[in-house]
Coordinates of C-alpha atoms in Angstrom, one line a residue:
M79 CA -160.5 119.2 -163.8
A80 CA -163.3 119.0 -161.2
P81 CA -164.9 122.4 -160.3
K82 CA -163.9 124.1 -157.1
F83 CA -166.4 125.8 -154.8
L84 CA -166.0 127.9 -151.7
I85 CA -168.3 126.7 -149.0
T86 CA -168.9 129.1 -146.1
G87 CA -170.0 127.9 -142.7
A88 CA -168.5 124.5 -143.5
T89 CA -168.6 123.5 -139.8
G90 CA -172.3 124.3 -139.5
V91 CA -175.1 122.0 -140.5
Q92 CA -175.9 123.7 -143.8
G93 CA -172.3 124.3 -145.0
G94 CA -171.2 120.9 -143.8
A95 CA -174.1 119.2 -145.6
T96 CA -173.2 121.1 -148.8
A97 CA -169.6 119.9 -148.6
Q98 CA -170.7 116.4 -148.0
A99 CA -173.0 116.6 -151.0
G100 CA -170.0 116.8 -153.4
A101 CA -168.5 120.3 -153.1
I102 CA -164.9 120.9 -152.3
L103 CA -164.3 122.5 -148.9
F104 CA -162.6 125.8 -148.2
Q105 CA -162.6 127.5 -144.9
G106 CA -162.0 131.1 -144.0
D107 CA -162.8 133.9 -141.5
F108 CA -165.9 135.9 -142.4
D109 CA -164.1 139.1 -141.6
D110 CA -160.7 138.3 -143.1
T111 CA -161.0 139.6 -146.6
T112 CA -157.4 138.5 -147.4
A113 CA -158.2 134.9 -146.4
I114 CA -161.5 135.1 -148.4
K115 CA -159.7 136.2 -151.5
A116 CA -157.1 133.5 -151.2
A117 CA -159.7 130.8 -150.6
I118 CA -161.8 131.9 -153.5
T119 CA -158.8 131.7 -156.0
G120 CA -159.6 129.3 -158.8
A121 CA -163.1 128.6 -157.6
S122 CA -166.1 128.8 -159.9
G123 CA -168.8 129.0 -157.4
I124 CA -169.6 129.9 -153.8
F125 CA -172.2 128.7 -151.2
L126 CA -172.9 131.6 -149.0
N127 CA -174.5 130.9 -145.6
P128 CA -174.1 134.2 -143.7
F129 CA -173.0 133.7 -140.1
P130 CA -175.9 134.5 -137.8
T131 CA -175.2 137.5 -135.6
M132 CA -177.2 139.7 -133.3
D133 CA -175.8 142.7 -135.2
P134 CA -177.6 142.9 -138.6
E135 CA -175.1 145.3 -140.0
L136 CA -172.3 142.8 -139.2
S137 CA -174.1 140.0 -140.9
V138 CA -174.7 142.1 -144.1
R139 CA -171.1 143.3 -144.1
Q140 CA -169.6 139.9 -143.7
A141 CA -171.8 138.6 -146.6
Q142 CA -170.7 141.5 -148.7
N143 CA -167.0 140.5 -148.1
F144 CA -167.7 137.3 -150.0
I145 CA -169.7 138.9 -152.7
D146 CA -167.0 141.5 -153.3
A147 CA -164.4 138.8 -153.4
A148 CA -166.5 136.8 -155.8
I149 CA -166.9 139.7 -158.2
A150 CA -163.2 140.6 -158.1
S151 CA -162.1 137.0 -158.6
K152 CA -163.2 136.9 -162.3
T153 CA -163.6 133.1 -161.9
I154 CA -166.7 132.9 -159.8
K155 CA -169.7 132.5 -162.0
T156 CA -172.2 131.1 -159.5
I157 CA -173.3 132.1 -156.1
V158 CA -175.8 130.1 -154.0
L159 CA -177.2 131.9 -151.0
S160 CA -179.0 130.5 -148.0
T161 CA -181.3 132.9 -146.1
A162 CA -184.6 131.9 -144.4
F163 CA -188.1 130.7 -145.3
F164 CA -190.5 133.5 -146.3
T165 CA -187.8 136.2 -146.5
A166 CA -189.6 137.5 -149.6
A167 CA -193.1 137.3 -148.0
R168 CA -193.1 140.6 -146.0
D169 CA -196.7 141.5 -147.0
T170 CA -198.2 138.0 -146.4
I171 CA -196.3 136.4 -143.6
W172 CA -194.0 138.3 -141.3
G173 CA -194.5 142.0 -142.2
S174 CA -197.8 142.3 -140.4
T175 CA -196.7 140.8 -137.1
D176 CA -196.0 142.8 -134.0
P177 CA -192.7 144.7 -134.6
H178 CA -191.6 143.9 -131.1
R179 CA -191.4 140.2 -131.9
G180 CA -188.1 141.0 -133.6
L181 CA -188.8 139.3 -136.9
Q182 CA -188.3 142.5 -138.8
H183 CA -184.8 142.8 -137.3
Y184 CA -184.1 139.3 -138.4
Y185 CA -185.5 139.4 -141.9
N186 CA -184.3 142.8 -142.9
Q187 CA -180.7 141.6 -142.9
K188 CA -181.8 138.6 -145.0
I189 CA -183.5 140.9 -147.5
A190 CA -180.4 143.1 -147.7
I191 CA -178.1 140.1 -148.4
E192 CA -180.4 138.7 -151.0
G193 CA -180.5 142.1 -152.7
A194 CA -176.7 142.3 -152.7
V195 CA -176.5 138.9 -154.4
K196 CA -179.1 139.7 -157.0
S197 CA -177.4 143.0 -157.9
S198 CA -173.8 141.5 -157.9
G199 CA -173.8 141.0 -161.6
L200 CA -172.5 137.4 -161.3
Q201 CA -173.6 135.1 -164.1
N202 CA -175.7 132.8 -161.9
Y203 CA -177.4 133.1 -158.6
T204 CA -179.7 130.9 -156.6
I205 CA -181.4 131.7 -153.4
L206 CA -182.4 129.0 -150.9
R207 CA -184.8 129.8 -148.1
P208 CA -184.8 126.9 -145.6
C209 CA -187.3 126.5 -142.9
F210 CA -186.9 125.2 -139.3
L211 CA -184.0 122.7 -139.5
M212 CA -184.5 119.2 -137.9
Q213 CA -180.9 119.5 -136.5
N214 CA -182.3 122.1 -134.0
Y215 CA -183.5 119.2 -131.9
L216 CA -179.9 117.9 -131.6
L217 CA -177.0 119.1 -129.6
P218 CA -175.2 121.5 -129.9
Q219 CA -178.0 123.5 -131.5
A220 CA -180.6 122.2 -129.1
A221 CA -178.8 123.8 -126.2
F222 CA -179.7 127.2 -127.6
L223 CA -183.1 126.5 -129.3
N224 CA -184.5 123.6 -127.3
P225 CA -182.6 123.7 -124.0
E226 CA -185.3 122.0 -122.0
L227 CA -185.0 118.8 -124.1
S228 CA -181.6 118.2 -122.5
S229 CA -182.4 119.7 -119.0
E230 CA -185.9 118.3 -118.5
G231 CA -186.6 115.9 -121.4
V232 CA -189.4 118.1 -122.7
L233 CA -190.2 120.3 -125.7
A234 CA -191.1 123.6 -124.2
H235 CA -193.0 125.8 -126.6
I236 CA -195.7 128.5 -127.1
Y237 CA -197.6 126.9 -130.0
D238 CA -201.4 127.1 -129.9
K239 CA -203.1 123.8 -130.2
G240 CA -202.8 122.2 -133.7
R241 CA -200.4 124.8 -135.1
K242 CA -197.6 123.4 -137.3
M243 CA -194.0 124.2 -138.2
P244 CA -192.5 123.1 -141.5
H245 CA -189.3 121.0 -140.9
L246 CA -186.3 120.3 -143.1
D247 CA -183.2 118.2 -142.8
A248 CA -180.1 120.3 -143.3
E249 CA -178.8 117.5 -145.5
D250 CA -181.5 118.6 -148.0
V251 CA -180.1 122.1 -148.0
G252 CA -176.8 120.6 -149.0
K253 CA -178.5 118.6 -151.8
F254 CA -180.0 121.7 -153.3
A255 CA -176.9 123.8 -152.9
A256 CA -174.7 121.2 -154.5
A257 CA -177.2 120.8 -157.4
A258 CA -177.2 124.6 -158.0
L259 CA -173.4 124.8 -157.9
L260 CA -173.0 121.8 -160.3
N261 CA -175.8 122.7 -162.6
P262 CA -176.1 126.5 -162.4
G263 CA -178.0 126.9 -165.7
K264 CA -180.9 124.9 -164.4
F265 CA -181.0 126.9 -161.1
R266 CA -180.2 130.3 -162.5
G267 CA -182.4 133.0 -160.8
E268 CA -184.3 130.4 -158.8
E269 CA -185.6 131.5 -155.4
I270 CA -186.5 128.3 -153.6
E271 CA -188.6 128.0 -150.4
L272 CA -187.2 124.8 -148.7
G273 CA -189.5 122.9 -146.4
N274 CA -190.8 119.4 -146.1
E275 CA -192.9 118.0 -143.2
N276 CA -195.4 120.2 -141.4
L277 CA -195.5 119.0 -137.8
T278 CA -197.1 119.8 -134.5
V279 CA -195.0 119.7 -131.3
E280 CA -197.1 116.7 -130.3
E281 CA -196.1 114.9 -133.5
V282 CA -192.5 115.8 -133.0
A283 CA -192.4 114.4 -129.4
A284 CA -194.2 111.2 -130.4
M285 CA -191.8 110.5 -133.3
M286 CA -188.8 111.2 -131.0
K287 CA -190.1 108.7 -128.5
L288 CA -190.7 106.1 -131.2
A289 CA -187.2 106.6 -132.6
T290 CA -185.3 106.5 -129.2
G291 CA -187.6 104.7 -126.8
K292 CA -187.2 107.6 -124.4
D293 CA -190.1 109.6 -123.1
V294 CA -190.3 113.2 -124.5
G295 CA -192.7 115.5 -122.7
I296 CA -194.4 118.6 -123.9
R297 CA -194.9 121.8 -121.9
K298 CA -196.4 125.0 -123.1
R299 CA -194.6 128.0 -121.6
S300 CA -196.6 130.4 -119.5
E301 CA -196.7 134.1 -120.7
E302 CA -194.4 135.0 -117.9
E303 CA -191.8 132.3 -118.8
A304 CA -192.1 133.2 -122.5
K305 CA -191.3 136.8 -121.8
R306 CA -188.4 135.8 -119.6
V307 CA -186.7 133.7 -122.2
W308 CA -187.8 135.6 -125.3
N309 CA -184.5 137.3 -126.1
Q310 CA -182.5 134.1 -125.3
N311 CA -184.4 131.8 -127.6
P312 CA -185.2 133.0 -131.1
S313 CA -187.3 129.9 -131.9
L314 CA -190.1 131.4 -129.8
R315 CA -190.6 134.2 -132.4
F316 CA -191.2 131.7 -135.1
Q317 CA -193.5 129.7 -132.9
G318 CA -195.5 132.9 -132.3
L319 CA -195.6 133.5 -136.0
A320 CA -196.9 130.0 -136.6
N321 CA -199.8 130.8 -134.3
E322 CA -200.8 133.8 -136.5
V323 CA -200.3 132.5 -140.0
D324 CA -200.1 129.2 -141.8
L325 CA -196.5 128.4 -142.5
S326 CA -197.1 125.1 -144.2
M327 CA -194.9 124.0 -147.1
D328 CA -195.3 121.3 -149.7
G329 CA -192.2 119.1 -149.6
A330 CA -193.5 116.5 -152.0
A331 CA -194.2 119.2 -154.7
L332 CA -190.7 120.7 -154.0
G333 CA -188.9 117.4 -154.4
K334 CA -190.9 116.5 -157.6
K335 CA -190.3 119.9 -159.2
Y336 CA -186.5 119.8 -158.9
G337 CA -186.0 116.0 -158.9
I338 CA -184.4 116.1 -155.4
P339 CA -186.0 113.8 -152.8
L340 CA -186.3 115.2 -149.3
N341 CA -185.6 113.3 -146.1
S342 CA -188.5 112.7 -143.8
F343 CA -188.4 113.5 -140.1
E344 CA -188.6 109.7 -139.4
E345 CA -185.5 109.1 -141.7
F346 CA -183.7 112.0 -140.0
L347 CA -184.4 110.6 -136.5
T348 CA -183.3 107.1 -137.5
R349 CA -180.0 108.5 -138.9
E350 CA -179.4 110.7 -135.9
R351 CA -180.7 108.3 -133.3
E352 CA -177.6 108.1 -131.2
V353 CA -177.1 111.9 -131.1
L354 CA -180.8 112.4 -130.2
I355 CA -180.5 109.9 -127.3
E356 CA -177.6 111.9 -126.0
T357 CA -179.5 115.1 -126.4
I358 CA -182.7 114.0 -124.5
A359 CA -182.3 114.3 -120.7
K360 CA -181.5 111.0 -118.9

């Protein structure tokens, strides 16, 4: 009998990619503990991608609902958790930044959920920490994280010249999650920073133009504009972090270590060309 896995966030880019990579799909409400227990029945593993919320306590509580159900099930042996890149790097990456940037608020909930998974007592756990997802340039995510791409045809940003952000295709999150669920012994206790290409905003715009034939502009936000949209667009906080520290990641080494090839940004743009064309302003 084929193994069964509970995949949370199956309609999102990470959960959907995991389901497409070979896992069997179950859906349930993150607050409905009865539905969670029913969905988890007979499953041997779970991919936990906590629902992003502005309330960190809610996010942690919802994640705990799945962890508790997994423990109580007696059948769940493996849990694969997705958090965020550099969650464990408080001292070297985000912990020294201006607390008003809001990264502490974001990362503390990730740390709490990782801690809950590690202390769950389940036989196998794997933690995936994906970086900036390429899907953030596509609708519907772009409406929130890159709204000017649709409204103006530009990538508005606060990067200093030459600063780079690591990029990852959500499909690759799915590859790693599926591999960890299907081969838990190999991935037991692994905490994996997921990232591939390190790109400047200029490189991103140029590759988008090459893929679609549409002009994609670049505009650095003024300090006044950045302050105005700061709380509406969380990507600015990570762009600011990239200005302060080197966030580069080695995708080639990652793929070689685990035997899982990663998709390039060019490959992603080719695959998603039609969606990107619809995303970029006419």
